[in-house]
């Protein structure tokens, strides 16, 4: 962990426009994180000055209570444009739809979303939320993109906890709308989204869709 922290800090020191972001499932994978219910990883992300994290299905492994606790510790926003409270039908209180930052005079908007993975979360850990997916998610992302553009965003990055399957090692591959339709609406690439970071499927790839928008995932095993 010390070596990784030093490596990442040096990377940022050498590039003022570098951002650290996460596409979710950030708290699983170590006994230390399990024992602290994600707090040790949230503290580490604070140390590295993360820009944002999209919530994944494994953030719910211990229930909403710990997402809320970690959101109070985090010095960066938890993003999810489509996690809604069943009682109020409003966005869940521990997440935001987007955040905008500046680098070298360029305004960059980050929009987060969780994919259609509700069924992979234990029923007693889902709390009082539901996920808007499919066409509802598309409309939410489009509306948020327009809001960010109106606020001055020059570039929109979409971070979704979902992704292409069985594609590890494909780093210069073109994909059709039908190939990514299970998790991504190609109409988002028509002026709403400029770059997509993906997660959940544990693949490593760089794909380019029909509009020339790149989709990236860096494994995360």
Coordinates of C-alpha atoms in Angstrom, one line a residue:
X1 CA 0.0 0.0 0.0
X2 CA 2.9 2.4 0.8
X3 CA 4.5 1.7 -2.6
X4 CA 1.2 2.1 -4.5
X5 CA 0.5 5.4 -2.6
X6 CA 4.0 6.7 -3.5
X7 CA 3.6 5.7 -7.1
X8 CA 0.2 7.4 -7.5
X9 CA 1.3 10.6 -5.6
X10 CA 4.4 10.9 -7.9
X11 CA 2.1 10.4 -11.0
X12 CA 0.0 13.3 -9.8
X13 CA 3.0 15.4 -9.0
X14 CA 4.3 15.0 -12.6
X15 CA 0.9 15.9 -14.1
X16 CA -1.3 18.7 -12.7
X17 CA -4.2 17.5 -14.9
X18 CA -4.2 13.9 -13.4
X19 CA -7.4 12.8 -11.7
X20 CA -8.1 9.7 -9.5
X21 CA -11.5 8.3 -10.0
X22 CA -13.2 5.0 -9.2
X23 CA -15.9 3.0 -11.0
X24 CA -17.0 1.3 -7.8
X25 CA -16.5 -1.9 -5.7
X26 CA -13.7 0.0 -4.0
X27 CA -14.0 -1.4 -0.5
X28 CA -13.8 -5.1 -1.2
X29 CA -10.8 -7.3 -1.5
X30 CA -8.9 -7.1 1.8
X31 CA -9.5 -8.1 5.4
X32 CA -8.5 -4.6 6.6
X33 CA -11.3 -3.0 4.6
X34 CA -13.8 -5.7 5.7
X35 CA -12.9 -5.2 9.3
X36 CA -13.4 -1.4 9.0
X37 CA -16.4 -1.6 6.7
X38 CA -14.5 0.4 4.0
X39 CA -13.3 3.2 6.2
X40 CA -9.6 2.4 5.7
X41 CA -10.0 2.6 1.9
X42 CA -12.0 5.8 2.2
X43 CA -9.2 7.3 4.3
X44 CA -6.7 6.2 1.7
X45 CA -8.7 7.8 -1.1
X46 CA -8.8 11.0 0.9
X47 CA -5.0 10.8 1.2
X48 CA -4.7 10.5 -2.6
X49 CA -7.3 13.3 -3.1
X50 CA -9.7 11.3 -5.3
X51 CA -12.0 13.4 -7.5
X52 CA -15.0 11.1 -7.1
X53 CA -16.2 7.5 -6.8
X54 CA -19.1 5.9 -8.5
X55 CA -21.0 3.5 -6.2
X56 CA -20.9 -0.2 -7.1
X57 CA -23.0 -3.2 -6.0
X58 CA -20.3 -4.3 -3.5
X59 CA -20.5 -1.0 -1.7
X60 CA -23.8 -2.4 -0.4
X61 CA -22.3 -5.6 1.0
X62 CA -22.7 -4.2 4.6
X63 CA -25.8 -2.2 3.9
X64 CA -26.7 1.4 3.4
X65 CA -25.6 2.3 6.9
X66 CA -21.9 2.0 6.1
X67 CA -22.2 3.8 2.7
X68 CA -23.7 6.7 4.6
X69 CA -20.9 6.5 7.3
X70 CA -18.2 6.5 4.6
X71 CA -19.8 9.3 2.7
X72 CA -19.4 11.5 5.8
X73 CA -15.7 10.6 6.0
X74 CA -15.0 11.0 2.3
X75 CA -13.6 14.3 1.1
X76 CA -14.8 13.5 -2.4
X77 CA -18.4 12.8 -3.7
X78 CA -20.0 9.4 -4.2
X79 CA -21.6 9.6 -7.6
X80 CA -24.8 7.8 -8.8
X81 CA -27.3 9.6 -10.9
X82 CA -29.7 6.7 -10.7
X83 CA -29.9 5.5 -7.0
X84 CA -33.2 6.6 -5.7
X85 CA -34.9 6.4 -2.3
X86 CA -38.1 4.3 -2.4
X87 CA -39.9 6.5 0.1
X88 CA -39.1 10.0 -1.3
X89 CA -38.4 9.0 -4.9
X90 CA -35.5 11.4 -4.7
X91 CA -31.8 10.7 -5.1
X92 CA -30.3 8.7 -2.3
X93 CA -28.9 11.1 0.4
X94 CA -25.4 9.7 0.3
X95 CA -24.7 10.3 -3.4
X96 CA -24.6 13.0 -6.0
X97 CA -25.3 12.8 -9.8
X98 CA -22.2 14.6 -10.9
X99 CA -19.3 16.8 -10.1
X100 CA -17.4 19.3 -12.1
X101 CA -13.7 20.2 -11.8
X102 CA -11.1 22.2 -13.8
X103 CA -7.8 21.3 -15.2
X104 CA -5.6 23.5 -17.3
X105 CA -8.5 25.8 -18.0
X106 CA -10.8 22.9 -19.1
X107 CA -14.0 22.3 -17.3
X108 CA -14.6 18.6 -16.9
X109 CA -17.9 17.1 -15.7
X110 CA -18.1 13.6 -14.2
X111 CA -21.4 11.8 -14.2
X112 CA -21.7 8.5 -12.2
X113 CA -24.2 5.7 -12.5
X114 CA -24.6 2.1 -11.2
X115 CA -25.5 -0.6 -13.7
X116 CA -28.4 -3.1 -13.7
X117 CA -26.9 -5.1 -10.8
X118 CA -29.6 -4.7 -8.2
X119 CA -30.3 -8.4 -8.1
X120 CA -26.6 -9.1 -7.2
X121 CA -27.1 -7.3 -3.8
X122 CA -28.5 -9.3 -0.9
X123 CA -32.1 -8.4 -0.3
X124 CA -31.5 -7.4 3.3
X125 CA -28.6 -5.1 2.3
X126 CA -30.4 -3.1 -0.4
X127 CA -31.9 -0.7 2.1
X128 CA -34.6 1.6 0.9
X129 CA -33.3 2.3 -2.6
X130 CA -33.8 1.2 -6.1
X131 CA -31.9 1.7 -9.3
X132 CA -33.2 3.5 -12.4
X133 CA -31.8 1.6 -15.4
X134 CA -32.5 1.2 -19.1
X135 CA -34.2 4.2 -20.8
X136 CA -34.7 5.9 -17.4
X137 CA -31.0 5.9 -16.8
X138 CA -30.4 7.2 -20.3
X139 CA -32.7 10.2 -19.7
X140 CA -31.1 10.9 -16.4
X141 CA -27.6 11.0 -17.9
X142 CA -28.7 13.1 -20.8
X143 CA -30.4 15.6 -18.4
X144 CA -27.3 15.8 -16.2
X145 CA -25.0 16.2 -19.2
X146 CA -27.1 19.1 -20.4
X147 CA -27.0 20.6 -16.9
X148 CA -23.2 20.4 -16.8
X149 CA -22.8 21.8 -20.4
X150 CA -25.0 24.7 -19.4
X151 CA -22.7 25.2 -16.4
X152 CA -19.7 25.4 -18.6
X153 CA -18.4 21.9 -18.9
X154 CA -16.2 21.4 -22.0
X155 CA -15.8 17.6 -21.5
X156 CA -18.2 15.0 -20.0
X157 CA -16.8 11.8 -18.5
X158 CA -19.4 9.1 -17.7
X159 CA -18.3 6.6 -15.0
X160 CA -20.6 3.6 -14.9
X161 CA -20.4 0.6 -12.7
X162 CA -21.1 -1.8 -15.5
X163 CA -19.2 -2.9 -18.6
X164 CA -18.3 -5.0 -21.5
X165 CA -17.7 -8.7 -20.8
X166 CA -15.0 -11.1 -22.1
X167 CA -12.9 -8.4 -23.6
X168 CA -9.6 -8.4 -21.6
X169 CA -6.6 -7.6 -23.7
X170 CA -8.6 -5.7 -26.4
X171 CA -7.0 -2.2 -26.3
X172 CA -7.9 -1.0 -29.8
X173 CA -11.2 -2.5 -30.7
X174 CA -14.3 -1.0 -32.3
X175 CA -17.7 -2.0 -30.9
X176 CA -21.2 -1.6 -32.3
X177 CA -24.2 -0.3 -30.5
X178 CA -25.6 -3.8 -30.2
X179 CA -22.5 -5.2 -28.6
X180 CA -22.7 -2.7 -25.7
X181 CA -26.5 -2.3 -25.6
X182 CA -26.8 -4.4 -22.4
X183 CA -25.4 -1.6 -20.3
X184 CA -24.9 1.5 -22.6
X185 CA -27.3 3.4 -24.8
X186 CA -25.3 4.5 -27.8
X187 CA -27.4 7.7 -28.1
X188 CA -25.4 9.0 -25.1
X189 CA -22.3 9.2 -27.4
X190 CA -24.2 11.6 -29.7
X191 CA -23.1 14.8 -27.9
X192 CA -23.8 13.9 -24.3
X193 CA -20.8 11.8 -23.2
X194 CA -17.2 12.3 -24.4
X195 CA -15.5 9.4 -22.5
X196 CA -16.7 6.4 -20.5
X197 CA -15.0 4.7 -17.6
X198 CA -16.5 1.3 -16.8
X199 CA -16.3 -1.3 -14.1
X200 CA -18.0 -4.4 -12.6
X201 CA -17.0 -7.0 -15.2
X202 CA -13.3 -7.2 -14.2
X203 CA -12.1 -6.8 -17.8
X204 CA -9.2 -4.7 -19.2
X205 CA -10.0 -2.9 -22.4
X206 CA -10.1 0.2 -24.5
X207 CA -13.1 0.1 -26.9
X208 CA -14.3 2.7 -29.4
X209 CA -17.9 3.0 -30.3
X210 CA -19.6 4.2 -33.5
X211 CA -19.4 7.8 -32.5
X212 CA -15.7 7.6 -31.6
X213 CA -16.3 7.7 -27.9
X214 CA -13.8 5.5 -26.0
X215 CA -14.9 3.0 -23.3
X216 CA -12.2 2.0 -20.8
X217 CA -11.9 -0.5 -18.0
X218 CA -8.7 -1.4 -16.1
X219 CA -9.7 -4.9 -14.8
X220 CA -9.8 -4.3 -11.0
X221 CA -9.2 -7.9 -10.0

